Amino acid sequence: MYPPSLSESQGLWLASQIQDWELNHGTMLKRIHTQTAHNVLCYPVAATMFPTLFPRVQFDRARELQSIYNELYCVLATEEQWIYDNIKDLFPVDPFAAALWEIHEKVKANGGYVQDISAGIFRSDYMLQGEGVEMGGDESFDPRSDLELKQVEFNTIACAGGCHANKVVDMHRHLARTGAYNSLTDDNLINLPVLPPNNNIHSLATSLAQAHEVYGPPKSNTTETAILFVVQPNNFNVADERPIEYALWDSNIPAYRVEWGNDVLKHTSLSATKELLFHPPWQTSAKPVEISVIYYRAGHEPHEYDQTGQDLRFRLEQSRAIKCPSILAHILTFKKIQQSLAVPGVVEQFLPADKVAAVRKTFVPMYPLDTSETGLHARSLATDPDRSENYILKPSLEGGGHNVFGADIPAFLATVPPEAWSAYVLMQRIASPLVGNMLKSSQGIEEAAAVVSELGVFGACLWRCTRAGEGEVLRNETVGWSLKTKFADVDEMSVVKGFGCFDTPLLC
Amino acid sequence: MYPPSLSESQGLWLASQIQDWELNHGTMLKRIHTQTAHNVLCYPVAATMFPTLFPRVQFDRARELQSIYNELYCVLATEEQWIYDNIKDLFPVDPFAAALWEIHEKVKANGGYVQDISAGIFRSDYMLQGEGVEMGGDESFDPRSDLELKQVEFNTIACAGGCHANKVVDMHRHLARTGAYNSLTDDNLINLPVLPPNNNIHSLATSLAQAHEVYGPPKSNTTETAILFVVQPNNFNVADERPIEYALWDSNIPAYRVEWGNDVLKHTSLSATKELLFHPPWQTSAKPVEISVIYYRAGHEPHEYDQTGQDLRFRLEQSRAIKCPSILAHILTFKKIQQSLAVPGVVEQFLPADKVAAVRKTFVPMYPLDTSETGLHARSLATDPDRSENYILKPSLEGGGHNVFGADIPAFLATVPPEAWSAYVLMQRIASPLVGNMLKSSQGIEEAAAVVSELGVFGACLWRCTRAGEGEVLRNETVGWSLKTKFADVDEMSVVKGFGCFDTPLLC
């Protein structure tokens, strides 16, 4: 039986080890509304008490797939016309898509892009589909089973969780090396060789550092180049951003932060030749820094695109800085794009046949909710309380949190004017094998026989897109991963919002 | 002018940089009474906003002195008779001293000490005495001035602050490398070469690791040796202990924790040959570990010596494990010992003349409060409201927090029966030069023209004391330091209790 049943004192002991580790390694969230100039209250990020069983074959496979997905999205990011064709129907119903495209057009109309290189830090998320887990004595997935990796979504902007994932894996590995798990389980199951190490912080920083290097020396009348993190104001989750910034400084690469909003407009400017100059807000004198790379950890949510948001994104996109990501790559994160790629014949335009087969195996059925034939079929599924049970309704937004699940879909759609339905896609739910664990969060510790995990794989890319639309991939690497686990009966997965835990796979 | 006056937005910006650094590096305290099994609220440790001016000559001098103090205390720790002669008068008035001595006698009566090697992690605390700071344009101490290092106290057990000091220094150095300070001050004052690096965590772990190595292979019927941290229950300041434990594991040295109290009795045992066996409380089966080194981060406070406390200390002291520190070395932390050493001719018995001169220069006048001629003189000082102003009344306890200052002394002594006065020593106050800084704590941020700093220097020692009382110093190293700074008009210095901040010297 995995994980073992703990006595009360064993559970308390294990939980206190986890809390102390997290406190000491900054695996913390700020408690909302507690920050003042002089103080802030923090609490540990949710983490599983034990690593969660996960098949090694699928763990390795997901990481192998990343280079193919990286390639696909790099190529797509240079396919302006294809992107337009696939999202233009959103414009009337999705102001966010319209705003992003308008900024793109505005850059083109104002002299065009002066930087032909783009960077991407992507994260492809998977769940296991199928049964085949043996919950008996041998604690492993049945290799004869038909478990498959299915893609939940592909994220191209502000991909989060990397730093927490790194540290929570370090935590589970620490507990393993102390022998704590094995003495609790009284067998020899949880050892370092089955808990893969995670170096996200180093590798994400390295990815940005490489873009910084490609940018080269300053082009303006400045002496220093630096990476600019564009972040959300008052973020309670700085512990997922700051470690990357500190790691860059450890490599002698300057990295500054600016908050999305007026601060960007106030503290940046464009030189005559469109270098992006950052004027650090704390400076008493004017010594601007030339920005080599813009790393967006903001700008991925619709509410951020008021007039100020549009103006600042326009300024940043116009600039010579390498954007991570540029606006076309950002748009690729829309669920509408994921759904378009699932249409037969589409991926085939962009990848060779063997790679097509590999990515297609990870697709689950996805439908537009428009008035095409497929769309009408999807509408019939989505409005039927029984048939909608197996589906998720997703708006074309980055990240989770706005999805509608199963039987809730018909009632939800009844509140949306049908002409706006095409802003959504309908995706089949992924039925994951159920395993056991204990989940610890600020809300409590709960033991569950049925938890499911989501494996995210981080990819880092650099690509060139000439004004003529010619593309070239300069860098394509798999740089890390994160595992998140939640109760099977909870629909949403977002650790920092209180659903799910960071986790480590126990490879079997 | 140092530090510079900040605008409100500059101050907010700098404070937020400090908070985020501390959150991300675990430089945190647990908020008392918030810990549950699943959660705990934490907040950043108090830190100065800027490094504090400190003369490089005295900083270097304090570290040079440490090897002499280490030698002195290693030698004293083997001088049983001398210790007895100097603290025996405390026994009737100080139950703590009596309890420790009784444990020592009990070990001797029960077959004696089976381990002839002891370890010490000491911290010698200094303040600057004298004037001579120029608060004008050049921001440096006048080298012609008569600044001297004066010893506040010498700590031989549970020396704290090392981990926080390390991380706060890292924080100030990070802000310096980002150029933040210099852009705020608009000059080039705060650079890495004037902010000495601090590696306490690594070096304290290394000190314990060396003792572990000296202990050698297991002597009992076990396969593993480990270091045991004996810690205070429900400590809100685990961030000052855990990093040392994690660093030991990083060096593949097992390190376990046990809380002072019943847990020690429950989870340890002595083998027939007095090896100390630790039975990890979380284990489902009996696989004890042999303890090589006991690192006390508890047992230094009188209230800990109830019957359980006496019993557990007796068990630990009897064992073959190397104690850090052993009970005789522990007793050396008493203020009575510090006062005895200040008596003319005493240090001279234990050190060669050149070293005597070096340590004597750091002494301030200290008096017993007994009925000797010196003691009667001290009583006349202590009971006079005017003359007591320049003195501190200290009980013979480790650490601060129980001292009585200046004009408060006569009224306090009036509440103590005169026959108990000899539990105290009277020490002349150290008048430090005043410099400026901004102090940030969970209570607020305050700018002050008058702050004073205390420099602690960590020493690590190993020594042998044969049953015949022959001593030999095996290791004598200076392994780190901490700087703490408080408002000059606050008497007590204890960062975790809310008085003062961790700090970095700005060497000048």
PDB file of N, CA and C in Angstrom, chain A residues 10 12-13 15 17 19-21 23-24 26 30-31 35-44 167 177-178 183-184 186 239 242-243 246 249-250 282-285 440-442 444, chain B residues 10 12-13 15 17 19-21 23-24 26 30-31 35-44 167 177-178 183-184 186 239 242 246 249-250 282-285 440-442 444:
ATOM      1  N   GLN A  10       3.498  10.306  13.467  1.00  0.00           N
ATOM      2  CA  GLN A  10       4.310  10.241  12.243  1.00  0.00           C
ATOM      3  C   GLN A  10       3.876  11.316  11.247  1.00  0.00           C
ATOM      4  N   LEU A  12       2.417  14.191  11.907  1.00  0.00           N
ATOM      5  CA  LEU A  12       2.841  15.498  12.412  1.00  0.00           C
ATOM      6  C   LEU A  12       4.324  15.708  12.174  1.00  0.00           C
ATOM      7  N   TRP A  13       5.081  14.653  12.420  1.00  0.00           N
ATOM      8  CA  TRP A  13       6.517  14.769  12.238  1.00  0.00           C
ATOM      9  C   TRP A  13       6.848  15.063  10.768  1.00  0.00           C
ATOM     10  N   ALA A  15       4.938  16.298   8.411  1.00  0.00           N
ATOM     11  CA  ALA A  15       4.460  17.627   8.008  1.00  0.00           C
ATOM     12  C   ALA A  15       5.387  18.725   8.523  1.00  0.00           C
ATOM     13  N   GLN A  17       8.575  18.470   9.085  1.00  0.00           N
ATOM     14  CA  GLN A  17       9.804  18.449   8.272  1.00  0.00           C
ATOM     15  C   GLN A  17       9.588  19.226   6.975  1.00  0.00           C
ATOM     16  N   GLN A  19       7.304  21.599   6.381  1.00  0.00           N
ATOM     17  CA  GLN A  19       7.160  23.033   6.642  1.00  0.00           C
ATOM     18  C   GLN A  19       8.508  23.696   6.872  1.00  0.00           C
ATOM     19  N   ASP A  20       9.343  23.049   7.674  1.00  0.00           N
ATOM     20  CA  ASP A  20      10.636  23.666   7.963  1.00  0.00           C
ATOM     21  C   ASP A  20      11.492  23.749   6.699  1.00  0.00           C
ATOM     22  N   TRP A  21      11.419  22.708   5.883  1.00  0.00           N
ATOM     23  CA  TRP A  21      12.183  22.775   4.627  1.00  0.00           C
ATOM     24  C   TRP A  21      11.688  23.946   3.786  1.00  0.00           C
ATOM     25  N   LEU A  23      10.032  26.664   4.634  1.00  0.00           N
ATOM     26  CA  LEU A  23      10.377  27.950   5.243  1.00  0.00           C
ATOM     27  C   LEU A  23      11.836  28.302   4.945  1.00  0.00           C
ATOM     28  N   ASN A  24      12.706  27.328   5.106  1.00  0.00           N
ATOM     29  CA  ASN A  24      14.134  27.606   4.967  1.00  0.00           C
ATOM     30  C   ASN A  24      14.595  27.787   3.534  1.00  0.00           C
ATOM     31  N   GLY A  26      12.468  29.188   1.114  1.00  0.00           N
ATOM     32  CA  GLY A  26      11.675  30.205   0.428  1.00  0.00           C
ATOM     33  C   GLY A  26      10.593  29.631  -0.464  1.00  0.00           C
ATOM     34  N   LYS A  30       3.172  34.748  -0.251  1.00  0.00           N
ATOM     35  CA  LYS A  30       2.795  35.848   0.631  1.00  0.00           C
ATOM     36  C   LYS A  30       1.305  35.732   0.933  1.00  0.00           C
ATOM     37  N   ARG A  31       0.953  35.934   2.180  1.00  0.00           N
ATOM     38  CA  ARG A  31      -0.466  35.953   2.518  1.00  0.00           C
ATOM     39  C   ARG A  31      -1.047  37.271   2.018  1.00  0.00           C
ATOM     40  N   GLN A  35       1.021  42.467   3.292  1.00  0.00           N
ATOM     41  CA  GLN A  35       2.285  43.152   3.035  1.00  0.00           C
ATOM     42  C   GLN A  35       2.194  44.634   3.370  1.00  0.00           C
ATOM     43  N   THR A  36       3.166  45.076   4.150  1.00  0.00           N
ATOM     44  CA  THR A  36       3.329  46.499   4.411  1.00  0.00           C
ATOM     45  C   THR A  36       4.750  46.851   3.988  1.00  0.00           C
ATOM     46  N   ALA A  37       5.127  48.091   4.184  1.00  0.00           N
ATOM     47  CA  ALA A  37       6.490  48.474   3.830  1.00  0.00           C
ATOM     48  C   ALA A  37       7.503  47.654   4.623  1.00  0.00           C
ATOM     49  N   HIS A  38       7.153  47.327   5.867  1.00  0.00           N
ATOM     50  CA  HIS A  38       8.158  46.729   6.738  1.00  0.00           C
ATOM     51  C   HIS A  38       7.943  45.257   7.014  1.00  0.00           C
ATOM     52  N   ASN A  39       6.824  44.684   6.596  1.00  0.00           N
ATOM     53  CA  ASN A  39       6.586  43.283   6.961  1.00  0.00           C
ATOM     54  C   ASN A  39       5.676  42.602   5.951  1.00  0.00           C
ATOM     55  N   VAL A  40       5.718  41.287   5.957  1.00  0.00           N
ATOM     56  CA  VAL A  40       4.796  40.499   5.140  1.00  0.00           C
ATOM     57  C   VAL A  40       4.698  39.115   5.789  1.00  0.00           C
ATOM     58  N   LEU A  41       3.491  38.578   5.837  1.00  0.00           N
ATOM     59  CA  LEU A  41       3.325  37.218   6.355  1.00  0.00           C
ATOM     60  C   LEU A  41       3.326  36.235   5.189  1.00  0.00           C
ATOM     61  N   CYS A  42       3.988  35.125   5.395  1.00  0.00           N
ATOM     62  CA  CYS A  42       4.136  34.132   4.342  1.00  0.00           C
ATOM     63  C   CYS A  42       3.774  32.759   4.895  1.00  0.00           C
ATOM     64  N   TYR A  43       3.484  31.855   3.990  1.00  0.00           N
ATOM     65  CA  TYR A  43       3.175  30.485   4.425  1.00  0.00           C
ATOM     66  C   TYR A  43       3.664  29.513   3.362  1.00  0.00           C
ATOM     67  N   PRO A  44       3.888  28.263   3.743  1.00  0.00           N
ATOM     68  CA  PRO A  44       4.474  27.311   2.794  1.00  0.00           C
ATOM     69  C   PRO A  44       3.514  26.954   1.652  1.00  0.00           C
ATOM     70  N   LYS A 167      12.147  23.370  -5.928  1.00  0.00           N
ATOM     71  CA  LYS A 167      12.407  23.307  -4.489  1.00  0.00           C
ATOM     72  C   LYS A 167      11.614  22.199  -3.814  1.00  0.00           C
ATOM     73  N   ARG A 177      16.733  11.189   1.236  1.00  0.00           N
ATOM     74  CA  ARG A 177      18.131  10.901   1.597  1.00  0.00           C
ATOM     75  C   ARG A 177      18.300  10.745   3.092  1.00  0.00           C
ATOM     76  N   THR A 178      17.402  11.366   3.869  1.00  0.00           N
ATOM     77  CA  THR A 178      17.508  11.196   5.319  1.00  0.00           C
ATOM     78  C   THR A 178      16.985   9.836   5.755  1.00  0.00           C
ATOM     79  N   SER A 183      11.850   4.728   6.422  1.00  0.00           N
ATOM     80  CA  SER A 183      11.563   4.242   7.767  1.00  0.00           C
ATOM     81  C   SER A 183      10.072   4.333   8.071  1.00  0.00           C
ATOM     82  N   LEU A 184       9.388   5.294   7.417  1.00  0.00           N
ATOM     83  CA  LEU A 184       7.928   5.368   7.599  1.00  0.00           C
ATOM     84  C   LEU A 184       7.227   4.233   6.865  1.00  0.00           C
ATOM     85  N   ASP A 186       8.736   1.470   5.961  1.00  0.00           N
ATOM     86  CA  ASP A 186       9.279   0.189   6.375  1.00  0.00           C
ATOM     87  C   ASP A 186       9.656  -0.693   5.193  1.00  0.00           C
ATOM     88  N   ALA A 239       7.995  34.082  -5.043  1.00  0.00           N
ATOM     89  CA  ALA A 239       8.959  32.992  -4.850  1.00  0.00           C
ATOM     90  C   ALA A 239       9.061  32.117  -6.094  1.00  0.00           C
ATOM     91  N   ARG A 242      11.461  35.300  -8.367  1.00  0.00           N
ATOM     92  CA  ARG A 242      12.718  35.871  -7.870  1.00  0.00           C
ATOM     93  C   ARG A 242      13.911  34.925  -7.989  1.00  0.00           C
ATOM     94  N   PRO A 243      13.748  33.625  -7.737  1.00  0.00           N
ATOM     95  CA  PRO A 243      14.943  32.764  -7.817  1.00  0.00           C
ATOM     96  C   PRO A 243      15.608  32.813  -9.194  1.00  0.00           C
ATOM     97  N   TYR A 246      17.633  36.023  -9.182  1.00  0.00           N
ATOM     98  CA  TYR A 246      18.855  35.886  -8.378  1.00  0.00           C
ATOM     99  C   TYR A 246      19.875  34.985  -9.082  1.00  0.00           C
ATOM    100  N   TRP A 249      21.777  37.009 -11.604  1.00  0.00           N
ATOM    101  CA  TRP A 249      22.828  37.807 -10.963  1.00  0.00           C
ATOM    102  C   TRP A 249      24.007  36.929 -10.553  1.00  0.00           C
ATOM    103  N   ASP A 250      23.712  35.713 -10.103  1.00  0.00           N
ATOM    104  CA  ASP A 250      24.802  34.794  -9.743  1.00  0.00           C
ATOM    105  C   ASP A 250      25.686  34.483 -10.945  1.00  0.00           C
ATOM    106  N   TRP A 282      14.573  53.505  -8.734  1.00  0.00           N
ATOM    107  CA  TRP A 282      15.178  53.902  -7.471  1.00  0.00           C
ATOM    108  C   TRP A 282      16.369  54.828  -7.668  1.00  0.00           C
ATOM    109  N   GLN A 283      16.734  55.055  -8.914  1.00  0.00           N
ATOM    110  CA  GLN A 283      17.956  55.821  -9.143  1.00  0.00           C
ATOM    111  C   GLN A 283      17.771  57.301  -8.886  1.00  0.00           C
ATOM    112  N   THR A 284      18.818  57.893  -8.301  1.00  0.00           N
ATOM    113  CA  THR A 284      18.771  59.331  -8.090  1.00  0.00           C
ATOM    114  C   THR A 284      19.278  60.060  -9.330  1.00  0.00           C
ATOM    115  N   SER A 285      20.000  59.387 -10.169  1.00  0.00           N
ATOM    116  CA  SER A 285      20.478  60.038 -11.390  1.00  0.00           C
ATOM    117  C   SER A 285      20.090  59.163 -12.584  1.00  0.00           C
ATOM    118  N   LYS A 440      -0.895  18.203   1.435  1.00  0.00           N
ATOM    119  CA  LYS A 440      -0.756  19.177   2.518  1.00  0.00           C
ATOM    120  C   LYS A 440      -0.816  20.574   1.924  1.00  0.00           C
ATOM    121  N   SER A 441      -1.716  21.374   2.426  1.00  0.00           N
ATOM    122  CA  SER A 441      -1.786  22.770   1.978  1.00  0.00           C
ATOM    123  C   SER A 441      -2.100  23.630   3.189  1.00  0.00           C
ATOM    124  N   SER A 442      -2.236  24.925   2.977  1.00  0.00           N
ATOM    125  CA  SER A 442      -2.547  25.812   4.098  1.00  0.00           C
ATOM    126  C   SER A 442      -3.943  25.527   4.648  1.00  0.00           C
ATOM    127  N   GLY A 444      -5.129  22.278   5.085  1.00  0.00           N
ATOM    128  CA  GLY A 444      -5.163  21.047   5.874  1.00  0.00           C
ATOM    129  C   GLY A 444      -4.325  19.957   5.241  1.00  0.00           C
TER     130      GLY A 444
ATOM    131  N   GLN B  10      11.603  55.481  -2.847  1.00  0.00           N
ATOM    132  CA  GLN B  10      12.883  54.764  -2.764  1.00  0.00           C
ATOM    133  C   GLN B  10      12.916  53.842  -1.545  1.00  0.00           C
ATOM    134  N   LEU B  12      10.344  52.496   0.003  1.00  0.00           N
ATOM    135  CA  LEU B  12       9.438  51.370  -0.231  1.00  0.00           C
ATOM    136  C   LEU B  12      10.086  50.359  -1.152  1.00  0.00           C
ATOM    137  N   TRP B  13      10.740  50.870  -2.181  1.00  0.00           N
ATOM    138  CA  TRP B  13      11.375  49.970  -3.135  1.00  0.00           C
ATOM    139  C   TRP B  13      12.463  49.148  -2.451  1.00  0.00           C
ATOM    140  N   ALA B  15      12.864  48.472   0.737  1.00  0.00           N
ATOM    141  CA  ALA B  15      12.295  47.540   1.717  1.00  0.00           C
ATOM    142  C   ALA B  15      11.686  46.325   1.023  1.00  0.00           C
ATOM    143  N   GLN B  17      12.626  45.020  -1.814  1.00  0.00           N
ATOM    144  CA  GLN B  17      13.729  44.161  -2.275  1.00  0.00           C
ATOM    145  C   GLN B  17      14.227  43.280  -1.127  1.00  0.00           C
ATOM    146  N   GLN B  19      12.547  42.401   1.634  1.00  0.00           N
ATOM    147  CA  GLN B  19      11.534  41.403   2.006  1.00  0.00           C
ATOM    148  C   GLN B  19      11.540  40.226   1.042  1.00  0.00           C
ATOM    149  N   ASP B  20      11.595  40.533  -0.252  1.00  0.00           N
ATOM    150  CA  ASP B  20      11.557  39.441  -1.228  1.00  0.00           C
ATOM    151  C   ASP B  20      12.794  38.559  -1.113  1.00  0.00           C
ATOM    152  N   TRP B  21      13.935  39.198  -0.884  1.00  0.00           N
ATOM    153  CA  TRP B  21      15.144  38.384  -0.709  1.00  0.00           C
ATOM    154  C   TRP B  21      14.985  37.451   0.493  1.00  0.00           C
ATOM    155  N   LEU B  23      12.279  36.389   2.047  1.00  0.00           N
ATOM    156  CA  LEU B  23      11.273  35.353   1.795  1.00  0.00           C
ATOM    157  C   LEU B  23      11.883  34.224   0.961  1.00  0.00           C
ATOM    158  N   ASN B  24      12.617  34.591  -0.069  1.00  0.00           N
ATOM    159  CA  ASN B  24      13.131  33.585  -0.996  1.00  0.00           C
ATOM    160  C   ASN B  24      14.301  32.792  -0.453  1.00  0.00           C
ATOM    161  N   GLY B  26      14.590  32.110   2.972  1.00  0.00           N
ATOM    162  CA  GLY B  26      14.264  31.516   4.263  1.00  0.00           C
ATOM    163  C   GLY B  26      14.822  32.276   5.442  1.00  0.00           C
ATOM    164  N   LYS B  30       9.103  32.094  12.407  1.00  0.00           N
ATOM    165  CA  LYS B  30       7.714  31.660  12.503  1.00  0.00           C
ATOM    166  C   LYS B  30       6.970  32.616  13.424  1.00  0.00           C
ATOM    167  N   ARG B  31       5.784  32.998  13.041  1.00  0.00           N
ATOM    168  CA  ARG B  31       4.975  33.827  13.925  1.00  0.00           C
ATOM    169  C   ARG B  31       4.447  32.930  15.041  1.00  0.00           C
ATOM    170  N   GLN B  35       1.562  28.036  14.200  1.00  0.00           N
ATOM    171  CA  GLN B  35       1.882  26.749  13.599  1.00  0.00           C
ATOM    172  C   GLN B  35       0.811  25.708  13.899  1.00  0.00           C
ATOM    173  N   THR B  36       0.357  25.058  12.824  1.00  0.00           N
ATOM    174  CA  THR B  36      -0.524  23.903  12.940  1.00  0.00           C
ATOM    175  C   THR B  36       0.170  22.765  12.210  1.00  0.00           C
ATOM    176  N   ALA B  37      -0.466  21.620  12.160  1.00  0.00           N
ATOM    177  CA  ALA B  37       0.132  20.514  11.419  1.00  0.00           C
ATOM    178  C   ALA B  37       0.341  20.879   9.954  1.00  0.00           C
ATOM    179  N   HIS B  38      -0.569  21.667   9.419  1.00  0.00           N
ATOM    180  CA  HIS B  38      -0.535  21.892   7.967  1.00  0.00           C
ATOM    181  C   HIS B  38      -0.045  23.268   7.557  1.00  0.00           C
ATOM    182  N   ASN B  39       0.150  24.174   8.476  1.00  0.00           N
ATOM    183  CA  ASN B  39       0.497  25.524   8.055  1.00  0.00           C
ATOM    184  C   ASN B  39       1.266  26.252   9.146  1.00  0.00           C
ATOM    185  N   VAL B  40       1.971  27.301   8.726  1.00  0.00           N
ATOM    186  CA  VAL B  40       2.638  28.185   9.683  1.00  0.00           C
ATOM    187  C   VAL B  40       2.832  29.527   8.987  1.00  0.00           C
ATOM    188  N   LEU B  41       2.603  30.590   9.719  1.00  0.00           N
ATOM    189  CA  LEU B  41       2.856  31.919   9.156  1.00  0.00           C
ATOM    190  C   LEU B  41       4.253  32.377   9.564  1.00  0.00           C
ATOM    191  N   CYS B  42       4.927  32.980   8.622  1.00  0.00           N
ATOM    192  CA  CYS B  42       6.312  33.402   8.836  1.00  0.00           C
ATOM    193  C   CYS B  42       6.472  34.853   8.392  1.00  0.00           C
ATOM    194  N   TYR B  43       7.528  35.473   8.878  1.00  0.00           N
ATOM    195  CA  TYR B  43       7.804  36.862   8.470  1.00  0.00           C
ATOM    196  C   TYR B  43       9.307  37.079   8.460  1.00  0.00           C
ATOM    197  N   PRO B  44       9.753  38.072   7.683  1.00  0.00           N
ATOM    198  CA  PRO B  44      11.200  38.260   7.528  1.00  0.00           C
ATOM    199  C   PRO B  44      11.876  38.722   8.816  1.00  0.00           C
ATOM    200  N   LYS B 167      22.849  34.907   5.659  1.00  0.00           N
ATOM    201  CA  LYS B 167      21.891  35.241   4.605  1.00  0.00           C
ATOM    202  C   LYS B 167      21.647  36.749   4.502  1.00  0.00           C
ATOM    203  N   ARG B 177      25.553  44.339  -5.502  1.00  0.00           N
ATOM    204  CA  ARG B 177      25.977  43.944  -6.853  1.00  0.00           C
ATOM    205  C   ARG B 177      24.978  44.416  -7.900  1.00  0.00           C
ATOM    206  N   THR B 178      23.705  44.610  -7.503  1.00  0.00           N
ATOM    207  CA  THR B 178      22.747  45.124  -8.476  1.00  0.00           C
ATOM    208  C   THR B 178      22.933  46.613  -8.717  1.00  0.00           C
ATOM    209  N   SER B 183      23.124  53.571  -6.683  1.00  0.00           N
ATOM    210  CA  SER B 183      22.257  54.495  -7.392  1.00  0.00           C
ATOM    211  C   SER B 183      21.399  55.292  -6.410  1.00  0.00           C
ATOM    212  N   LEU B 184      21.122  54.692  -5.244  1.00  0.00           N
ATOM    213  CA  LEU B 184      20.385  55.450  -4.221  1.00  0.00           C
ATOM    214  C   LEU B 184      21.258  56.512  -3.584  1.00  0.00           C
ATOM    215  N   ASP B 186      23.994  57.679  -4.960  1.00  0.00           N
ATOM    216  CA  ASP B 186      24.559  58.538  -5.986  1.00  0.00           C
ATOM    217  C   ASP B 186      26.068  58.701  -5.839  1.00  0.00           C
ATOM    218  N   ALA B 239      14.967  28.741  11.362  1.00  0.00           N
ATOM    219  CA  ALA B 239      15.772  29.169  10.215  1.00  0.00           C
ATOM    220  C   ALA B 239      17.208  29.458  10.604  1.00  0.00           C
ATOM    221  N   ARG B 242      18.194  24.977  11.018  1.00  0.00           N
ATOM    222  CA  ARG B 242      18.011  24.016   9.936  1.00  0.00           C
ATOM    223  C   ARG B 242      19.065  24.117   8.830  1.00  0.00           C
ATOM    224  N   TYR B 246      20.836  20.945   6.997  1.00  0.00           N
ATOM    225  CA  TYR B 246      20.764  20.648   5.562  1.00  0.00           C
ATOM    226  C   TYR B 246      22.166  20.620   4.940  1.00  0.00           C
ATOM    227  N   TRP B 249      23.752  17.293   5.547  1.00  0.00           N
ATOM    228  CA  TRP B 249      23.260  16.287   4.603  1.00  0.00           C
ATOM    229  C   TRP B 249      23.862  16.497   3.211  1.00  0.00           C
ATOM    230  N   ASP B 250      24.046  17.764   2.839  1.00  0.00           N
ATOM    231  CA  ASP B 250      24.673  18.038   1.531  1.00  0.00           C
ATOM    232  C   ASP B 250      26.088  17.472   1.484  1.00  0.00           C
ATOM    233  N   TRP B 282      10.137   8.657  14.066  1.00  0.00           N
ATOM    234  CA  TRP B 282       9.213   8.386  12.967  1.00  0.00           C
ATOM    235  C   TRP B 282       9.345   6.958  12.450  1.00  0.00           C
ATOM    236  N   GLN B 283      10.308   6.237  12.983  1.00  0.00           N
ATOM    237  CA  GLN B 283      10.569   4.915  12.423  1.00  0.00           C
ATOM    238  C   GLN B 283       9.526   3.891  12.838  1.00  0.00           C
ATOM    239  N   THR B 284       9.190   3.036  11.896  1.00  0.00           N
ATOM    240  CA  THR B 284       8.256   1.969  12.219  1.00  0.00           C
ATOM    241  C   THR B 284       9.005   0.762  12.761  1.00  0.00           C
ATOM    242  N   SER B 285      10.297   0.700  12.504  1.00  0.00           N
ATOM    243  CA  SER B 285      11.079  -0.412  13.030  1.00  0.00           C
ATOM    244  C   SER B 285      12.289   0.143  13.770  1.00  0.00           C
ATOM    245  N   LYS B 440      14.935  47.994   9.790  1.00  0.00           N
ATOM    246  CA  LYS B 440      13.659  47.451   9.324  1.00  0.00           C
ATOM    247  C   LYS B 440      13.351  46.183  10.123  1.00  0.00           C
ATOM    248  N   SER B 441      12.203  46.155  10.732  1.00  0.00           N
ATOM    249  CA  SER B 441      11.777  44.949  11.447  1.00  0.00           C
ATOM    250  C   SER B 441      10.288  44.766  11.220  1.00  0.00           C
ATOM    251  N   SER B 442       9.715  43.729  11.819  1.00  0.00           N
ATOM    252  CA  SER B 442       8.284  43.510  11.645  1.00  0.00           C
ATOM    253  C   SER B 442       7.470  44.623  12.313  1.00  0.00           C
ATOM    254  N   GLY B 444       8.364  47.981  12.027  1.00  0.00           N
ATOM    255  CA  GLY B 444       8.416  49.212  11.249  1.00  0.00           C
ATOM    256  C   GLY B 444       9.794  49.468  10.675  1.00  0.00           C
TER     257      GLY B 444
END
